[in-house]
Structure formats: structure tokens, C-alpha cells
Amino acid sequence: MPHADSAFLPDSIQTKSEFWDHVHLQLSALLDGQRYWVSNLSNAASLIYSSLLGFPKYFGESDKAVNWAGFYIRGDLFPISRISSQSLLPADQLLLGPFCGKPACQFIPVASGKERGVCAAAYVKRETIVVPDVEEYPGHIACDGETKSEIVCPLILEHGGRVTILGVLDLDCLALNGFGEEDRVGLEKVAKLVVDSSDW
Ligand code: SME
């Protein structure tokens, strides 16, 4: 199957749960045998975004659906240049990772006392945050003034009895109440697949 076809949604998909199960299945095929996180997160952002746009009636409204899907990753996990001298980025900032949508803010501070916005809160609390109306969320970072609702899921790696937080997966919507409980459950499974399929 051509890779681009993995974002195709069959007519049999009628609920959000079925949607997320389908995305999970397609993503596991897409990531099979691939371990580079930059490439895997790029394909994951594209698959999630393209699939969401194919299902606007469940994620907002037909003309006001999802407008951003992507990752923010801990600064120290980014590869550094092997050619020019460059120091490691700090672990107390999230840096913009692979995404689909309009340009977004590059750094999000997560150091204690400096954290702001939904991504930082999901990262620090290590829990998914669903925001039905971003205007009501204190400190929300408005990368796109047209965004109305948002969901952010932490990326958590469990290895050898240790738990490590890597970053977050963020979805934005142009309509209020774009995301709910089914999205939280579905997105957390997708986030776990991305984390476990990649080397960090
Ligand atoms: N709104 C996010 C910032 C990232 S953009 O939505 C892509 C926040 O408040 O953390």
C-alpha cells in the first residue's frame, strides 16, 4: 500500500473510538521497523492530522475542524550538529518537533515556576489535558488566534522500571469542544505507540 493511503478513512468508521483504533492500526503499520524518533513523529503528525481532517463532523464542524497536530519534545533529546559546534539544548524547555499545521511557537518553558500553557501543564502533571475553550484556560499560549479548543497528551517512556517524560502530543481545533473523553483514550494509545516504536 502506498504510504499516503494510510490516511484514508473507510466509510465503516462511524465513531471516535473506531477512528482512533483505525489511526492506531495504520500508525503501527507505518512505524513498523522504523526507530528514528524524528521520522516516526513526522509520519505520526501527518497521519493524525490528515485522518482528523477526513473526519471533520466529529472534530468540530465541517468548516472548523482540526488546525494543528504535532509534538513538543524535551530540548536535550534533540540531535545536535556533528558539523558545527552546538551545545545540547536544555531539558527544562520543550522544543517544537514534527507537526502539521501553521507555524507555531518554538520553545515552551517547563522549569518549575516558569511553566505556562496547556503543553507545559500536561508535561509537568504527566496527564492528558482536554481544553474545551482555550479562552477559559489561564496561561494558554495562542500560537494561532483562531484555535478554540485543544487536547495535549504527555509522551511517557517506561523502560527498565523507570518512567521518563519525553514531551507532549498536541492537537488544536477551530471549534469549541473539539475533543473529549474518547479522544483522550484514543490519543493516549497513539502516544504510547509512538513512544514505544522509537529510540530516544
Ligand atoms: N496552545 C499550546 C501551545 C502550542 S500550540 O497550540 C501549537 C499551549 O498552550 O501550550
XYZ file of N, CA and C and ligand atoms in Angstrom:
610
model
N 0.853 -1.201 0.000
C 0.000 0.000 0.000
C 0.892 1.256 0.000
N 0.621 2.221 -0.875
C 1.406 3.474 -0.789
C 1.239 4.085 0.599
N 2.313 4.690 1.119
C 2.254 5.247 2.478
C 1.127 6.264 2.644
N 0.911 7.094 1.617
C -0.092 8.157 1.733
C -1.491 7.592 1.960
N -1.735 6.356 1.516
C -3.065 5.758 1.678
C -3.394 5.441 3.126
N -2.384 5.455 4.007
C -2.669 5.123 5.407
C -3.557 6.183 6.050
N -3.648 7.379 5.444
C -4.526 8.420 5.996
C -5.952 8.316 5.440
N -6.205 7.313 4.582
C -7.547 7.134 4.024
C -8.476 6.557 5.096
N -9.678 7.124 5.216
C -10.622 6.630 6.225
C -11.758 5.873 5.541
N -11.916 4.596 5.836
C -13.024 3.855 5.228
C -14.379 4.317 5.768
N -15.438 4.136 4.975
C -16.792 4.560 5.389
C -17.279 3.835 6.637
N -16.685 2.674 6.917
C -17.148 1.881 8.066
C -16.869 2.589 9.389
N -16.015 3.603 9.382
C -15.685 4.302 10.641
C -16.784 5.296 10.986
N -17.447 5.065 12.105
C -18.609 5.881 12.459
C -18.505 6.539 13.830
N -17.547 6.156 14.625
C -17.431 6.750 15.962
C -15.989 7.190 16.190
N -15.817 8.015 17.221
C -14.465 8.461 17.554
C -13.587 7.291 18.001
N -14.172 6.341 18.748
C -13.382 5.179 19.182
C -12.878 4.397 17.984
N -13.766 4.200 16.995
C -13.350 3.484 15.779
C -12.286 4.283 15.034
N -12.464 5.601 15.044
C -11.478 6.463 14.384
C -10.095 6.261 14.998
N -10.011 6.330 16.329
C -8.695 6.231 16.973
C -8.109 4.828 16.847
N -8.988 3.796 16.862
C -8.493 2.425 16.648
C -7.886 2.314 15.252
N -8.549 2.947 14.288
C -8.068 2.895 12.903
C -6.723 3.623 12.782
N -6.631 4.802 13.375
C -5.369 5.560 13.321
C -4.244 4.745 13.969
N -4.550 4.097 15.096
C -3.551 3.290 15.800
C -3.056 2.159 14.894
N -3.992 1.490 14.238
C -3.635 0.372 13.348
C -2.762 0.848 12.185
N -3.182 1.941 11.572
C -2.423 2.465 10.430
C -1.029 2.920 10.869
N -0.983 3.543 12.049
C 0.302 4.047 12.530
C 1.252 2.896 12.873
N 0.710 1.824 13.449
C 1.598 0.709 13.795
C 2.193 0.101 12.529
N 1.430 0.090 11.433
C 1.981 -0.419 10.168
C 3.037 0.544 9.619
N 2.738 1.834 9.738
C 3.642 2.860 9.199
C 4.991 2.879 9.942
N 4.944 2.633 11.246
C 6.166 2.716 12.065
C 6.896 1.382 12.176
N 6.305 0.337 11.631
C 6.895 -0.997 11.776
C 8.340 -1.024 11.246
N 9.273 -1.386 12.110
C 10.677 -1.490 11.698
C 11.417 -0.165 11.635
N 10.752 0.930 12.000
C 11.399 2.255 11.975
C 11.640 2.703 13.416
N 12.811 3.205 13.739
C 13.114 3.563 15.132
C 13.551 5.007 15.328
N 13.751 5.777 14.259
C 14.231 7.164 14.416
C 13.077 8.059 14.848
N 13.230 8.728 15.997
C 12.064 9.452 16.511
C 11.653 10.615 15.622
N 12.618 11.289 14.997
C 12.250 12.443 14.168
C 11.361 11.979 12.999
N 11.759 10.885 12.369
C 10.976 10.363 11.239
C 9.631 9.807 11.717
N 9.658 9.066 12.821
C 8.401 8.473 13.307
C 7.397 9.530 13.733
N 7.884 10.576 14.422
C 6.960 11.625 14.858
C 6.444 12.434 13.664
N 7.272 12.556 12.637
C 6.830 13.267 11.430
C 5.688 12.509 10.765
N 5.861 11.208 10.606
C 4.787 10.427 9.996
C 3.559 10.368 10.897
N 3.776 10.308 12.210
C 2.636 10.272 13.130
C 1.842 11.573 13.045
N 2.536 12.723 13.049
C 1.830 14.018 12.963
C 1.033 14.099 11.666
N 1.638 13.670 10.580
C 0.957 13.731 9.287
C -0.256 12.811 9.258
N -0.086 11.581 9.757
C -1.203 10.626 9.742
C -2.352 11.123 10.613
N -2.033 11.599 11.824
C -3.087 12.072 12.733
C -3.821 13.261 12.108
N -3.052 14.226 11.612
C -3.641 15.457 11.050
C -4.505 15.135 9.819
N -3.955 14.369 8.893
C -4.693 14.045 7.667
C -5.946 13.242 7.984
N -5.847 12.307 8.932
C -7.007 11.494 9.295
C -8.075 12.351 9.961
N -7.654 13.262 10.860
C -8.619 14.145 11.534
C -9.347 15.025 10.526
N -8.617 15.512 9.524
C -9.255 16.369 8.521
C -10.248 15.586 7.665
N -10.087 14.263 7.625
C -11.022 13.427 6.875
C -12.267 13.098 7.673
N -12.353 13.609 8.896
C -13.458 13.259 9.791
C -13.980 14.497 10.523
N -14.204 15.608 9.817
C -14.492 16.879 10.491
C -15.794 16.883 11.291
N -16.753 16.039 10.922
C -18.028 16.091 11.650
C -17.868 15.673 13.114
N -16.817 14.919 13.436
C -16.612 14.521 14.826
C -15.598 15.392 15.552
N -14.853 16.174 14.792
C -13.838 17.026 15.429
C -14.117 18.472 15.061
N -15.157 19.020 15.632
C -15.541 20.390 15.330
C -16.698 20.416 14.361
N -16.554 21.184 13.294
C -17.613 21.305 12.298
C -16.939 21.155 10.942
N -17.737 21.019 9.895
C -17.132 20.724 8.591
C -16.131 21.798 8.171
N -16.433 23.077 8.453
C -15.504 24.124 8.034
C -14.638 24.639 9.183
N -14.816 24.052 10.376
C -13.989 24.470 11.521
C -13.510 23.222 12.240
N -12.558 22.563 11.652
C -12.102 21.303 12.235
C -10.706 21.488 12.829
N -9.950 20.422 12.852
C -8.628 20.459 13.454
C -7.677 21.325 12.617
N -6.874 22.146 13.272
C -5.952 23.032 12.542
C -4.480 22.815 12.886
N -4.196 21.916 13.825
C -2.783 21.670 14.182
C -2.670 20.316 14.871
N -1.642 19.576 14.527
C -1.339 18.313 15.217
C 0.170 18.153 15.229
N 0.733 18.007 16.418
C 2.186 17.861 16.433
C 2.761 17.659 17.818
N 4.075 17.711 17.859
C 4.824 17.329 19.059
C 5.698 18.471 19.571
N 5.827 18.550 20.885
C 6.880 19.325 21.537
C 7.726 18.325 22.327
N 9.033 18.397 22.138
C 9.947 17.408 22.726
C 10.980 18.115 23.601
N 11.380 17.452 24.697
C 12.388 17.979 25.622
C 13.646 18.382 24.867
N 14.142 19.572 25.163
C 15.264 20.111 24.403
C 16.474 19.200 24.337
N 16.787 18.529 25.464
C 18.021 17.726 25.491
C 17.918 16.441 24.679
N 16.731 16.127 24.177
C 16.586 14.916 23.369
C 16.816 15.171 21.886
N 16.917 16.450 21.512
C 17.133 16.770 20.095
C 18.557 16.421 19.672
N 18.707 15.898 18.453
C 20.059 15.643 17.959
C 20.823 16.950 17.817
N 22.130 16.928 18.063
C 22.928 18.135 17.857
C 23.812 17.953 16.633
N 24.255 19.066 16.099
C 25.027 19.027 14.863
C 26.359 18.316 15.061
N 26.768 17.541 14.051
C 28.090 16.901 14.087
C 29.080 17.715 13.262
N 28.601 18.806 12.682
C 29.467 19.588 11.797
C 29.845 20.910 12.456
N 28.874 21.727 12.808
C 29.198 22.974 13.511
C 29.117 22.709 15.016
N 29.813 23.526 15.807
C 29.764 23.309 17.253
C 28.425 23.837 17.775
N 27.796 23.051 18.581
C 26.484 23.423 19.100
C 26.304 22.716 20.429
N 25.830 23.453 21.449
C 25.675 22.793 22.739
C 24.297 22.146 22.834
N 24.232 21.200 23.735
C 22.980 20.494 23.993
C 21.924 21.493 24.448
N 20.705 21.305 23.988
C 19.625 22.201 24.421
C 19.185 21.804 25.828
N 18.638 22.757 26.591
C 18.267 22.435 27.978
C 17.047 21.524 28.079
N 17.045 20.695 29.152
C 15.930 19.764 29.368
C 14.701 20.466 29.930
N 14.883 21.711 30.414
C 13.738 22.383 31.031
C 12.966 23.261 30.036
N 13.153 22.981 28.741
C 12.342 23.637 27.710
C 11.875 22.576 26.737
N 10.627 22.696 26.302
C 10.155 21.854 25.206
C 10.412 22.611 23.920
N 10.854 21.871 22.908
C 11.151 22.491 21.620
C 10.179 21.934 20.586
N 9.770 22.792 19.667
C 8.839 22.383 18.613
C 9.412 21.199 17.842
N 8.629 20.139 17.735
C 9.032 18.952 16.994
C 8.214 18.825 15.720
N 8.168 17.637 15.141
C 7.406 17.430 13.913
C 5.927 17.774 14.109
N 5.352 18.469 13.145
C 3.939 18.857 13.258
C 3.346 19.074 11.874
N 2.007 19.194 11.826
C 1.295 19.624 10.624
C 0.382 20.772 11.026
N 0.354 21.794 10.206
C -0.467 22.969 10.502
C 0.365 24.219 10.300
N -0.175 25.350 10.770
C 0.550 26.615 10.607
C 1.749 26.683 11.562
N 2.709 27.595 11.299
C 3.865 27.725 12.199
C 3.435 27.963 13.648
N 4.255 27.445 14.573
C 3.897 27.525 15.998
C 5.094 28.009 16.804
N 4.837 28.342 18.086
C 5.929 28.829 18.928
C 6.974 27.717 19.090
N 8.237 28.132 19.191
C 9.317 27.140 19.139
C 9.654 26.557 20.515
N 9.712 27.433 21.537
C 10.095 26.969 22.870
C 8.939 27.110 23.852
N 8.791 26.115 24.712
C 7.815 26.190 25.805
C 8.558 25.849 27.099
N 8.698 26.821 28.030
C 9.408 26.529 29.287
C 8.612 25.583 30.181
N 9.312 24.615 30.793
C 8.640 23.689 31.711
C 9.350 23.627 33.071
N 10.357 24.502 33.263
C 11.045 24.534 34.560
C 10.057 24.944 35.643
N 10.269 24.417 36.849
C 9.366 24.697 37.956
C 9.224 26.208 38.177
N 8.010 26.681 38.185
C 7.736 28.103 38.390
C 7.723 28.901 37.101
N 8.211 28.329 36.009
C 8.240 29.054 34.733
C 7.274 28.462 33.712
N 6.638 27.332 34.068
C 5.777 26.676 33.095
C 4.519 27.505 32.825
N 4.095 27.487 31.566
C 2.905 28.240 31.175
C 2.247 27.510 30.015
N 0.915 27.516 29.987
C 0.199 26.947 28.860
C -0.197 25.500 29.071
N -0.925 24.973 28.096
C -1.502 23.628 28.202
C -0.414 22.559 28.050
N 0.510 22.772 27.108
C 1.558 21.766 26.876
C 2.414 21.598 28.132
N 2.829 22.711 28.721
C 3.662 22.641 29.929
C 2.905 21.950 31.059
N 1.608 22.247 31.190
C 0.820 21.637 32.277
C 0.717 20.123 32.079
N 0.460 19.682 30.846
C 0.351 18.235 30.577
C 1.690 17.548 30.839
N 2.774 18.247 30.503
C 4.121 17.702 30.692
C 4.447 17.583 32.190
N 4.212 18.648 32.917
C 4.570 18.662 34.344
C 3.685 17.704 35.153
N 2.376 17.702 34.841
C 1.452 16.827 35.594
C 1.482 15.392 35.089
N 2.072 15.189 33.911
C 2.114 13.860 33.291
C 0.723 13.302 33.092
N -0.205 14.170 32.673
C -1.566 13.696 32.379
C -2.149 14.473 31.207
N -3.065 13.836 30.510
C -3.699 14.468 29.357
C -4.618 15.583 29.812
N -4.564 16.716 29.100
C -5.438 17.841 29.426
C -6.324 18.143 28.224
N -7.636 18.133 28.464
C -8.611 18.478 27.426
C -9.120 19.879 27.735
N -9.005 20.783 26.771
C -9.433 22.174 26.971
C -10.584 22.471 26.006
N -11.830 22.517 26.507
C -12.983 22.739 25.627
C -13.003 24.139 25.019
N -12.454 25.129 25.798
C -12.455 26.517 25.330
C -11.136 27.147 25.791
N -10.235 27.408 24.846
C -8.904 27.902 25.242
C -8.956 29.272 25.922
N -10.005 30.043 25.631
C -10.143 31.368 26.279
C -10.309 31.229 27.792
N -10.802 30.073 28.210
C -11.064 29.853 29.640
C -9.858 29.236 30.353
N -8.782 28.968 29.597
C -7.630 28.298 30.211
C -6.555 29.330 30.544
N -6.303 29.580 31.836
C -5.315 30.599 32.204
C -3.927 30.247 31.663
N -3.298 31.197 30.993
C -1.935 30.988 30.513
C -1.838 30.278 29.178
N -2.975 29.966 28.576
C -2.948 29.289 27.261
C -2.061 30.065 26.291
N -1.192 29.356 25.570
C -0.314 30.005 24.583
C -1.010 29.929 23.228
N -1.362 31.087 22.706
C -2.118 31.130 21.447
C -1.162 31.201 20.262
N -0.787 30.034 19.737
C 0.064 30.022 18.537
C -0.752 30.476 17.338
N -2.012 30.108 17.307
C -2.929 30.509 16.241
C -4.161 31.090 16.931
N -4.423 32.377 16.702
C -5.536 33.061 17.364
C -6.889 32.462 17.026
N -6.941 31.619 15.996
C -8.231 31.036 15.610
C -8.532 29.729 16.346
N -7.536 29.195 17.047
C -7.766 27.947 17.795
C -8.780 28.186 18.905
N -9.729 27.247 19.025
C -10.772 27.383 20.058
C -10.689 26.293 21.130
N -10.230 25.106 20.773
C -10.130 24.035 21.768
C -8.878 23.205 21.493
N -8.508 22.386 22.485
C -7.189 21.753 22.412
C -7.160 20.495 23.288
N -6.310 19.554 22.898
C -6.011 18.398 23.775
C -4.505 18.175 23.732
N -3.916 17.946 24.905
C -2.466 17.699 24.975
C -2.228 16.449 25.825
N -1.468 15.529 25.250
C -1.192 14.240 25.899
C 0.320 14.109 26.139
N 0.748 13.744 27.351
C 2.193 13.584 27.592
C 2.744 12.351 26.890
N 4.024 12.402 26.537
C 4.716 11.245 25.957
C 5.541 10.627 27.078
N 5.150 9.442 27.513
C 5.776 8.824 28.679
C 6.449 7.513 28.278
N 7.743 7.422 28.558
C 8.511 6.214 28.241
C 8.719 5.418 29.526
N 8.303 4.155 29.491
C 8.548 3.271 30.638
C 9.589 2.247 30.214
N 10.721 2.244 30.884
C 11.800 1.342 30.493
C 12.607 0.927 31.708
N 12.803 -0.387 31.834
C 13.599 -0.921 32.946
C 13.125 -0.446 34.303
N 11.817 -0.357 34.509
C 11.278 0.067 35.794
C 11.330 1.575 36.013
N 11.838 2.314 35.001
C 11.900 3.778 35.137
C 10.872 4.432 34.243
N 10.411 5.594 34.654
C 9.447 6.349 33.863
C 10.092 7.678 33.475
N 10.107 7.965 32.181
C 10.722 9.199 31.682
C 9.711 9.966 30.853
N 9.619 11.264 31.099
C 8.724 12.114 30.300
C 9.545 12.741 29.169
N 9.039 12.576 27.952
C 9.800 12.980 26.759
C 9.302 14.277 26.142
N 8.016 14.549 26.270
C 7.419 15.713 25.608
C 5.908 15.554 25.581
N 5.276 16.167 24.597
C 3.807 16.101 24.513
C 3.361 15.987 23.051
N 2.147 15.486 22.908
C 1.449 15.445 21.619
C 0.250 16.383 21.744
N 0.158 17.348 20.843
C -0.821 18.439 20.959
C -1.722 18.477 19.717
N -3.030 18.547 19.929
C -3.987 18.741 18.826
C -4.798 19.998 19.099
N -4.996 20.828 18.071
C -5.806 22.042 18.192
C -6.987 21.964 17.246
N -8.079 22.656 17.630
C -9.301 22.630 16.817
C -9.866 24.039 16.680
N -10.453 24.326 15.525
C -11.031 25.660 15.269
C -12.412 25.817 15.885
N -12.991 24.721 16.379
C -14.321 24.782 17.011
C -14.177 24.572 18.517
N -15.132 25.089 19.276
C -15.175 24.813 20.715
C -15.471 23.329 20.910
N -15.031 22.762 22.025
C -15.345 21.366 22.376
C -14.942 20.365 21.294
N -13.808 20.601 20.659
C -13.378 19.694 19.593
C -13.039 18.295 20.097
N -12.633 18.200 21.365
C -12.132 16.920 21.880
C -12.797 16.568 23.201
N -12.881 15.259 23.460
C -13.496 14.788 24.710
C -12.826 13.519 25.201
N -13.560 12.769 25.998
C -13.019 11.590 26.669
C -12.549 10.510 25.682
N -13.317 10.280 24.629
C -12.895 9.253 23.650
C -11.568 9.645 22.991
N -11.393 10.943 22.801
C -10.130 11.405 22.220
C -8.979 11.211 23.197
N -9.252 11.451 24.477
C -8.196 11.251 25.481
C -7.723 9.791 25.456
N -8.684 8.868 25.480
C -8.334 7.443 25.486
C -7.581 7.072 24.202
N -8.121 7.517 23.059
C -7.513 7.167 21.767
C -6.140 7.786 21.584
N -6.009 9.050 21.970
C -4.738 9.755 21.777
C -3.648 9.172 22.684
N -4.019 8.778 23.901
C -3.023 8.195 24.808
C -2.465 6.888 24.238
N -3.325 6.093 23.592
C -2.843 4.834 22.978
C -1.917 5.140 21.811
N -2.282 6.153 21.021
C -1.444 6.544 19.880
C -0.100 7.072 20.383
N -0.140 7.886 21.442
C 1.107 8.444 22.002
C 2.013 7.326 22.504
N 1.434 6.329 23.146
C 2.244 5.202 23.657
C 2.882 4.438 22.499
N 2.117 4.245 21.430
C 2.669 3.550 20.253
C 3.870 4.310 19.681
N 3.721 5.632 19.561
C 4.822 6.461 19.006
C 6.053 6.354 19.908
N 5.838 6.466 21.210
C 6.960 6.411 22.168
C 7.661 5.060 22.100
N 6.869 3.975 22.156
C 7.463 2.635 22.219
C 8.071 2.201 20.883
N 7.668 2.858 19.797
C 8.191 2.479 18.470
C 9.497 3.188 18.138
N 9.925 4.115 19.010
C 11.072 4.961 18.647
C 12.209 4.817 19.660
N 13.426 5.082 19.185
C 14.588 5.168 20.086
C 14.749 6.623 20.497
N 15.073 6.846 21.776
C 15.148 8.223 22.308
C 16.534 8.547 22.805
N -1.513 26.138 22.915
C -0.337 25.464 23.382
C 0.893 25.929 22.624
C 1.202 25.120 21.417
S 0.251 25.498 20.092
O -1.150 25.267 20.391
C 0.695 24.618 18.761
C -0.164 25.715 24.874
O -0.915 26.480 25.471
O 0.739 25.127 25.454
